[in-house]
GROMACS .gro file of C-alpha atoms in nm:
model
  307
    1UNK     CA    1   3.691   1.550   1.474
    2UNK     CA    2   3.726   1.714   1.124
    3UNK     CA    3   3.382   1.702   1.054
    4UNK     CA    4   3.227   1.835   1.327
    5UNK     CA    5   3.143   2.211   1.186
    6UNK     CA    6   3.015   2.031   0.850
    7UNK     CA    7   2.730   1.904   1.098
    8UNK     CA    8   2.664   2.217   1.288
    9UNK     CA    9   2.618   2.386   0.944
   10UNK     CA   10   2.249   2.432   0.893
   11UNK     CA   11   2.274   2.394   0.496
   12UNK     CA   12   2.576   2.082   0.501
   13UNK     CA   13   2.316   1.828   0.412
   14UNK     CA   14   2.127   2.009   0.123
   15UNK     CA   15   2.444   2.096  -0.010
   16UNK     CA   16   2.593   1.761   0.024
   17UNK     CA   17   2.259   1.622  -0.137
   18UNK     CA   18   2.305   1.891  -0.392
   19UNK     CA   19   2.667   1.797  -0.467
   20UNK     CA   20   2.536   1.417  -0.514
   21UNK     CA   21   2.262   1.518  -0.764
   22UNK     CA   22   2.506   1.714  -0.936
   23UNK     CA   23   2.736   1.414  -0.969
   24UNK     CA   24   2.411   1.184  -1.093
   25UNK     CA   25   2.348   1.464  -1.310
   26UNK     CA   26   2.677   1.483  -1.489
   27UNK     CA   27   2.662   1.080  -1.463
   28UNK     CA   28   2.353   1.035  -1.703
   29UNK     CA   29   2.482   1.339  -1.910
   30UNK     CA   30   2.817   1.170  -2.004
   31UNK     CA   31   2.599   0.831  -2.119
   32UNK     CA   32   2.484   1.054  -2.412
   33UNK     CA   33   2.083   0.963  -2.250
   34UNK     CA   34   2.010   1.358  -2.441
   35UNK     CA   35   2.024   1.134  -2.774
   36UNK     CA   36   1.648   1.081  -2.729
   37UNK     CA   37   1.602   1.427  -2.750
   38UNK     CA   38   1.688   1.404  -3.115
   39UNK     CA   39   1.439   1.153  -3.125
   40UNK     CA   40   1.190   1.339  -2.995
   41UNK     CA   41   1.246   1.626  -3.191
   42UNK     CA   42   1.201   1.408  -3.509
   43UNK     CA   43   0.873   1.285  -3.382
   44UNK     CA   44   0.747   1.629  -3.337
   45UNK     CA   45   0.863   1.793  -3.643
   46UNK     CA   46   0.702   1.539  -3.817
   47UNK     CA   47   0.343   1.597  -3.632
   48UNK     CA   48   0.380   1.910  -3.824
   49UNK     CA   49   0.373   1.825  -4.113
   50UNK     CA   50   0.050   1.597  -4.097
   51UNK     CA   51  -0.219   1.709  -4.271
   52UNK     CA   52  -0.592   1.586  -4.227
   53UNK     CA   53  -0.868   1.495  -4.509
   54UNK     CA   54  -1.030   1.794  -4.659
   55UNK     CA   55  -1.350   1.898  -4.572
   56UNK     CA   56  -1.613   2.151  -4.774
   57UNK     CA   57  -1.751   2.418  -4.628
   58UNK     CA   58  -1.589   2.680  -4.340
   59UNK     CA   59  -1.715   2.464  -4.068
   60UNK     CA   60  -1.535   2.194  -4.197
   61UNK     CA   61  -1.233   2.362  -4.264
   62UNK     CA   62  -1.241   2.546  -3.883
   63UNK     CA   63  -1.281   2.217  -3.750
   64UNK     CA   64  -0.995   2.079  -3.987
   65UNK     CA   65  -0.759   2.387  -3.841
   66UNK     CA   66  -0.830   2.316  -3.441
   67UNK     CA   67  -0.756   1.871  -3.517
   68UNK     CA   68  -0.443   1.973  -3.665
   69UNK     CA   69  -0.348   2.127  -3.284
   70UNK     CA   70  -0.488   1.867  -3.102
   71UNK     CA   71  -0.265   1.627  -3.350
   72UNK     CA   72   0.038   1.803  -3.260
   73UNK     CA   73   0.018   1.804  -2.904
   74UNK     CA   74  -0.100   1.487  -2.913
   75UNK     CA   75   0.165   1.351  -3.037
   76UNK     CA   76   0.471   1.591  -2.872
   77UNK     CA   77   0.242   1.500  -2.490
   78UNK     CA   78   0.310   1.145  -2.584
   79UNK     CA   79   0.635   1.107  -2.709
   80UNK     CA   80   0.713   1.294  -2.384
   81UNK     CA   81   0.518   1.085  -2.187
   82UNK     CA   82   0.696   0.762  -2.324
   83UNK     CA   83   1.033   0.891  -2.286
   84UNK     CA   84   1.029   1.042  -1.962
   85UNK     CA   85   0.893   0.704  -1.805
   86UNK     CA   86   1.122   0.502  -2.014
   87UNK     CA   87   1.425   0.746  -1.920
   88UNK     CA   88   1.295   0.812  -1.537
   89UNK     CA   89   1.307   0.403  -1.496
   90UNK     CA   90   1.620   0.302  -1.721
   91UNK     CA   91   1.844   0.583  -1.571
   92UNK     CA   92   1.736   0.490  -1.171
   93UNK     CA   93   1.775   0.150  -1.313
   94UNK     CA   94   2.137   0.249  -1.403
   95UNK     CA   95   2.258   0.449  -1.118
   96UNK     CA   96   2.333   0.183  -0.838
   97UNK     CA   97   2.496  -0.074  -1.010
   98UNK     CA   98   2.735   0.199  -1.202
   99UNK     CA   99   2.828   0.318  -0.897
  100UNK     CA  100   2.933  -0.034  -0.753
  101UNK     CA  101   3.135  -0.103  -1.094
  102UNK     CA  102   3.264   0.257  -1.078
  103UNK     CA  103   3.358   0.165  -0.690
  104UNK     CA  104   3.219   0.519  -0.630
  105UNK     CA  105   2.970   0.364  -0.389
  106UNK     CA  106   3.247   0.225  -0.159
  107UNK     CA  107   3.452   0.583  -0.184
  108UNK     CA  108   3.115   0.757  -0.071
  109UNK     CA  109   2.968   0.505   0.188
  110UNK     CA  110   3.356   0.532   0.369
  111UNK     CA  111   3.284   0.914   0.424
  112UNK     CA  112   3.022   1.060   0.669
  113UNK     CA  113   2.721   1.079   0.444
  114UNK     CA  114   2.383   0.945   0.546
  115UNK     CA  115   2.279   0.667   0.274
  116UNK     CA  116   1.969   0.854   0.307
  117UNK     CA  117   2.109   1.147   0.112
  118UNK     CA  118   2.284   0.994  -0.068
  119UNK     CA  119   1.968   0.766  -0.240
  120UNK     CA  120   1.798   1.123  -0.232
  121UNK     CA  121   2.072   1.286  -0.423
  122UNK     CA  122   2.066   0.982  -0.671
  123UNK     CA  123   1.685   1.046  -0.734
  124UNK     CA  124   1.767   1.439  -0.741
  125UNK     CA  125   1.999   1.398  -1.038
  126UNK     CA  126   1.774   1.198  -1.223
  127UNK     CA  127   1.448   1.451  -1.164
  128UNK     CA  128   1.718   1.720  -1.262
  129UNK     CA  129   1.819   1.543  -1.576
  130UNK     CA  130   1.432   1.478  -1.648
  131UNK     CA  131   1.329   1.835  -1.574
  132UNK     CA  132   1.608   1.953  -1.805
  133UNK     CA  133   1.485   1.696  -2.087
  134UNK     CA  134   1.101   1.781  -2.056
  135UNK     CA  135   1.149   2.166  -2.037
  136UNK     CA  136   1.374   2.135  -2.390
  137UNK     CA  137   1.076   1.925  -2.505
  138UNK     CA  138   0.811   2.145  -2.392
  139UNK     CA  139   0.983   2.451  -2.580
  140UNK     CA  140   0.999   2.303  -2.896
  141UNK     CA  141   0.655   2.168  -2.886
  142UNK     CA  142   0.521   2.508  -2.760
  143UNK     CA  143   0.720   2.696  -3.022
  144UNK     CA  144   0.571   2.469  -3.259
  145UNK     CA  145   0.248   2.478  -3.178
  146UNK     CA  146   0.236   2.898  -3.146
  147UNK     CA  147   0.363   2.913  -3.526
  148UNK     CA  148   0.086   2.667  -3.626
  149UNK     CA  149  -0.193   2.824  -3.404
  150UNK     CA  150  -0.093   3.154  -3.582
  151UNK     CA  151  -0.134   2.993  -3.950
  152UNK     CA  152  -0.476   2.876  -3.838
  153UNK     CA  153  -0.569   3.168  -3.710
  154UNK     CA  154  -0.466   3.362  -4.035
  155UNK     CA  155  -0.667   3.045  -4.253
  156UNK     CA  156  -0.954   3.091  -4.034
  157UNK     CA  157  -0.999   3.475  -4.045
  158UNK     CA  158  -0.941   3.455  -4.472
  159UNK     CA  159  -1.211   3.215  -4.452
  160UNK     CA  160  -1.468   3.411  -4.260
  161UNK     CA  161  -1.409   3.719  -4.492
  162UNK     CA  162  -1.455   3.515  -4.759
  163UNK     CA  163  -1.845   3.363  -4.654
  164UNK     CA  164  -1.880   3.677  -4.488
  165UNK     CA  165  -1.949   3.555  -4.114
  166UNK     CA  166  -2.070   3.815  -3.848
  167UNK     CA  167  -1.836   3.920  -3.530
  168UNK     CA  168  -1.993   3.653  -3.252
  169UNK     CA  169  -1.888   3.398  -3.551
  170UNK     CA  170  -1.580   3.492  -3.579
  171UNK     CA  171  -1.522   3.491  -3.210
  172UNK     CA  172  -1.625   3.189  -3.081
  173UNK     CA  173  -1.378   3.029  -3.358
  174UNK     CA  174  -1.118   3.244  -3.260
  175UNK     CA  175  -1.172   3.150  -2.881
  176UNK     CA  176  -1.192   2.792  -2.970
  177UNK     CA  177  -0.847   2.779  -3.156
  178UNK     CA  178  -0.677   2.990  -2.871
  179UNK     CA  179  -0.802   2.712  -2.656
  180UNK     CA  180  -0.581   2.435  -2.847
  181UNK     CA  181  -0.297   2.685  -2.863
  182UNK     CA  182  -0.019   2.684  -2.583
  183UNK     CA  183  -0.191   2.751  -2.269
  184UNK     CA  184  -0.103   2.708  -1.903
  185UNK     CA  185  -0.302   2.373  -1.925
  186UNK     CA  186  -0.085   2.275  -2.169
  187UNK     CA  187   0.209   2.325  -1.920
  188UNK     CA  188   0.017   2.217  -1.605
  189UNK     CA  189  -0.024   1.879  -1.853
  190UNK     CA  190   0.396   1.874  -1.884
  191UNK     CA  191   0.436   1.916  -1.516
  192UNK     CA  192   0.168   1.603  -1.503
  193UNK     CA  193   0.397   1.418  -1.699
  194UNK     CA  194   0.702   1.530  -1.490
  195UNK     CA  195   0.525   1.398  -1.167
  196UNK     CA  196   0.447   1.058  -1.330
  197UNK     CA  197   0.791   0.992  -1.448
  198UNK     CA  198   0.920   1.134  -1.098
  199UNK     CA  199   0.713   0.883  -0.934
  200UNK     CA  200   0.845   0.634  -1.175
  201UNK     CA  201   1.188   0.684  -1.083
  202UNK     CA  202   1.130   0.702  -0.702
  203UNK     CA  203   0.968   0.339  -0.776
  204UNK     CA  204   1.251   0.184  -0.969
  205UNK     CA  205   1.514   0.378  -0.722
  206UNK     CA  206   1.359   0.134  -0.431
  207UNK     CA  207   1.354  -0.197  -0.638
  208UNK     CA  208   1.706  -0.109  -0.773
  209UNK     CA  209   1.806  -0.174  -0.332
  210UNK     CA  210   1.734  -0.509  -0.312
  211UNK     CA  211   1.744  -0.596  -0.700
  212UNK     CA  212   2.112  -0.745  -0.810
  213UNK     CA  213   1.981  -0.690  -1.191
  214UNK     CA  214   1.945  -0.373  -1.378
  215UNK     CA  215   1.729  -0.583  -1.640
  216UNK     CA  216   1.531  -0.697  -1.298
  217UNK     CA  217   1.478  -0.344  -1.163
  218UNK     CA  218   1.319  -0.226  -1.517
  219UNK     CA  219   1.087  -0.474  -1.594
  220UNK     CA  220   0.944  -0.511  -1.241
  221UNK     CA  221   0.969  -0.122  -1.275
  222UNK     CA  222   0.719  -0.133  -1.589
  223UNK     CA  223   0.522  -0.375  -1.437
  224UNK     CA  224   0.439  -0.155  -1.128
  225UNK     CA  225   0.377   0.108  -1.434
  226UNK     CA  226   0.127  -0.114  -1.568
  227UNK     CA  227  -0.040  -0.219  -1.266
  228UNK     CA  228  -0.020   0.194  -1.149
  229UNK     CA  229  -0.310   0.221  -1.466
  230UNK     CA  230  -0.548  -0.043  -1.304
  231UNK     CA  231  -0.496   0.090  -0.950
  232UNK     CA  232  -0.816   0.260  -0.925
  233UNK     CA  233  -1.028  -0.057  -1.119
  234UNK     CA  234  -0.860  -0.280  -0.815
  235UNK     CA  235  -0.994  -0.032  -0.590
  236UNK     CA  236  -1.343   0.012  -0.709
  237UNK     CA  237  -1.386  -0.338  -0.717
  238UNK     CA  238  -1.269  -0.390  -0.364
  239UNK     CA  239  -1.538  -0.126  -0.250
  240UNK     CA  240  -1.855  -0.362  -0.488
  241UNK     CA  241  -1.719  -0.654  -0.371
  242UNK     CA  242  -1.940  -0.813  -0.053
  243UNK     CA  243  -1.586  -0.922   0.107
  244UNK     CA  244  -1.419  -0.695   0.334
  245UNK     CA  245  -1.126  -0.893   0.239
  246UNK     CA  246  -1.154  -0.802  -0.077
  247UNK     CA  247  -1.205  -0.423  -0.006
  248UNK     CA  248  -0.885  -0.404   0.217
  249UNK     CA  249  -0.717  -0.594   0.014
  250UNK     CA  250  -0.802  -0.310  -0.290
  251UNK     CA  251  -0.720  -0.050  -0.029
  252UNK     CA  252  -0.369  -0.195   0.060
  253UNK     CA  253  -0.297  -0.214  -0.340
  254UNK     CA  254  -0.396   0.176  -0.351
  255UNK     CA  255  -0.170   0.265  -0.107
  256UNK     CA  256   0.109   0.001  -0.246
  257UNK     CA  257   0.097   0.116  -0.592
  258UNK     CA  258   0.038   0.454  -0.807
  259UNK     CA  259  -0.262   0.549  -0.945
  260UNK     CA  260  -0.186   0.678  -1.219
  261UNK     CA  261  -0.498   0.758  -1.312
  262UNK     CA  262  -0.477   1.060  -1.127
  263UNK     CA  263  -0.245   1.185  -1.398
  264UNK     CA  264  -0.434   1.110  -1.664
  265UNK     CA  265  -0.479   1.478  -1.752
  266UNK     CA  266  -0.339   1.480  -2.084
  267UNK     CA  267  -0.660   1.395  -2.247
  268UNK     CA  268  -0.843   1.647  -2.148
  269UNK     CA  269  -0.613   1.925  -2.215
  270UNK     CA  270  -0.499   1.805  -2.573
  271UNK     CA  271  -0.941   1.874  -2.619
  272UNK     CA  272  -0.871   2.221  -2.515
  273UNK     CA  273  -0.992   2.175  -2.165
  274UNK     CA  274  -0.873   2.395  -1.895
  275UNK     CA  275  -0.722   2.286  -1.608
  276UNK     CA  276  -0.821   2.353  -1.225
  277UNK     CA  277  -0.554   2.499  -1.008
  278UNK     CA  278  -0.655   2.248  -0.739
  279UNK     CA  279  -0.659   1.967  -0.969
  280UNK     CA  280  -0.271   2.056  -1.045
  281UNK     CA  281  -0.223   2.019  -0.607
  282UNK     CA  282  -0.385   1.731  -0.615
  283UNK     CA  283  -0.165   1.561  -0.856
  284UNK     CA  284   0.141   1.774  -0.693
  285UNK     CA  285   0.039   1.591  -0.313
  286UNK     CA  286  -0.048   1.244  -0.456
  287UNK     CA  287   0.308   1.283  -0.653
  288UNK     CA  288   0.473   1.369  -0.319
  289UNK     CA  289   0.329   1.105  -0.128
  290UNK     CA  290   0.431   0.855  -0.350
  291UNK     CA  291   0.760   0.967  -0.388
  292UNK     CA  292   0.811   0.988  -0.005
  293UNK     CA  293   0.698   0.623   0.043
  294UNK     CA  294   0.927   0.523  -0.176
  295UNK     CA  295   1.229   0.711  -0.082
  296UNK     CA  296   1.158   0.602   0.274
  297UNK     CA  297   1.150   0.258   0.199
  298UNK     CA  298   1.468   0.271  -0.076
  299UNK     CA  299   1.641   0.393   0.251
  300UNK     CA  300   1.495   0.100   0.505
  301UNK     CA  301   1.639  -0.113   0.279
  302UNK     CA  302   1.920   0.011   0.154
  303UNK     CA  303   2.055   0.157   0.553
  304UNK     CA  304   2.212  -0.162   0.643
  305UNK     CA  305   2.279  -0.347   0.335
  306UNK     CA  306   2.647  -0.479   0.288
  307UNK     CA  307   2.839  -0.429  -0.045
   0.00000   0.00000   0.00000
């Protein structure tokens, strides 16, 4: 009777999703998971300070300027890379079984709320936490990288003075450093690694439903990582294969598992390669699909399990 205008409320459930997330949120926060950052931070601070072999000659040395970027967002794309999935898997990983020893799953299942939101709000908090943690990360690293770019820059312009290069020189080796400087690329290939990790989570969120072991829940969690890399391989081979079997059999395992090949973008952008605005949706809509099979089968499984 009490809780009838809570439903007729158009925004109760995104609130009470949001109020979830928020409690996930704070969850993670108070088992100190931001001590990676420092980790992180380490890493990168440390790419900085790498120096290549010398080289003779201003080609040499151009070239020498423009590996030192690529080395330092090399390194800052993959430590975030490896953290976020680590994080995205070990925190979902976490969540359920805290919340049975915590008994907070018992308080929140005896109240009105849809175990759909609340597995959504679980996931939210998580994504939150992992936005939070990737957007520190990607400051630093772009900070970084501006203040080195603009010590290249500075190197490269002495240099040309020096040998006396003409003006179209001098540009195209300005326009190639600006390329391995912070660019929206270099954020579209963050956001790539947001969605990967996202996915991740949303995978080990619906193994964590029927999985009585956190241990359990992360390694088959990597192991759907792994496979996620080979996705497309399984599929091509499916589609050479003479056995139609074998073809739906690839295309059941593409729709199963991730490609994660898809988001394999880093590459490309840590060799100054621009990135397509409708490459970035593509890896936005494959992100959302797999995170809304996932979600919808956490909550087929999890809707009428007993605790």
């Amino acid at each position: 009777m009490t809780h009838a205008p809570t439903r007729k409320h158009p925004l109760a459930r995104p609130r009470r999703i949001a109020v979830i997330a928020g409690h996930a949120f704070t969850q993670l926060v108070r088992m100190k998971v931001f001590y990676f950052l420092a980790i992180f931070a380490l890493i990168a601070i440390a790419s900085n300070f790498f120096d290549l072999p010398q080289h003779e000659g201003p080609e040499a040395m151009g070239a020498k300027g423009l590996d030192i970027l690529r080395l330092i967002k090399s390194w800052s794309l993959g430590a975030m890379t490896l953290f976020s999935v680590v994080f995205g898997i070990v925190s979902t990983a976490l969540l359920l079984p805290k919340d049975v020893e915590d008994r907070t799953l018992y308080t929140i299942l005896a109240k009105p709320v849809p175990r759909i939101d609340y597995l959504i709000g679980k996931l939210g908090g998580v994504l939150l936490l992992l936005a939070v943690s990737l957007g520190l990360m990607d400051l630093l690293m772009t900070g970084m990288l501006h203040i080195r770019m603009n010590i290249v820059l500075e190197v490269q312009k002495a240099m040309a003075d020096s040998y006396g290069w003409d003006q179209a020189a001098r540009d195209s080796l300005t326009r190639d450093t600006l390329l391995q400087g912070p660019t929206w690329s270099l954020q579209g290939a963050v956001a790539a690694v947001f969605l990967r990790s996202a996915v991740m989570a949303a995978v080990a969120l619906l193994i964590s439903t029927f999985s009585s072991s956190t241990l359990f829940t992360a390694v088959v969690s990597f192991l759907v990582y792994f496979i996620g890399h080979f996705q497309g391989d399984v599929l091509g081979g499916g589609d050479s294969g003479q056995s139609a079997m074998a073809r739906y059999l690839g295309q059941a395992v593409a729709m199963v598992f991730p490609d994660f090949q898809l988001f394999n973008v880093i590459d490309a952008v840590i060799q100054g390669k621009m990135m397509e605005i409708a490459q970035f949706g593509k890896l936005v809509w494959a992100a959302l699909y797999y995170i809304g099979v996932y979600v919808f089968g956490s909550w087929f499984v999890f809707s009428d399990k007993e605790f």
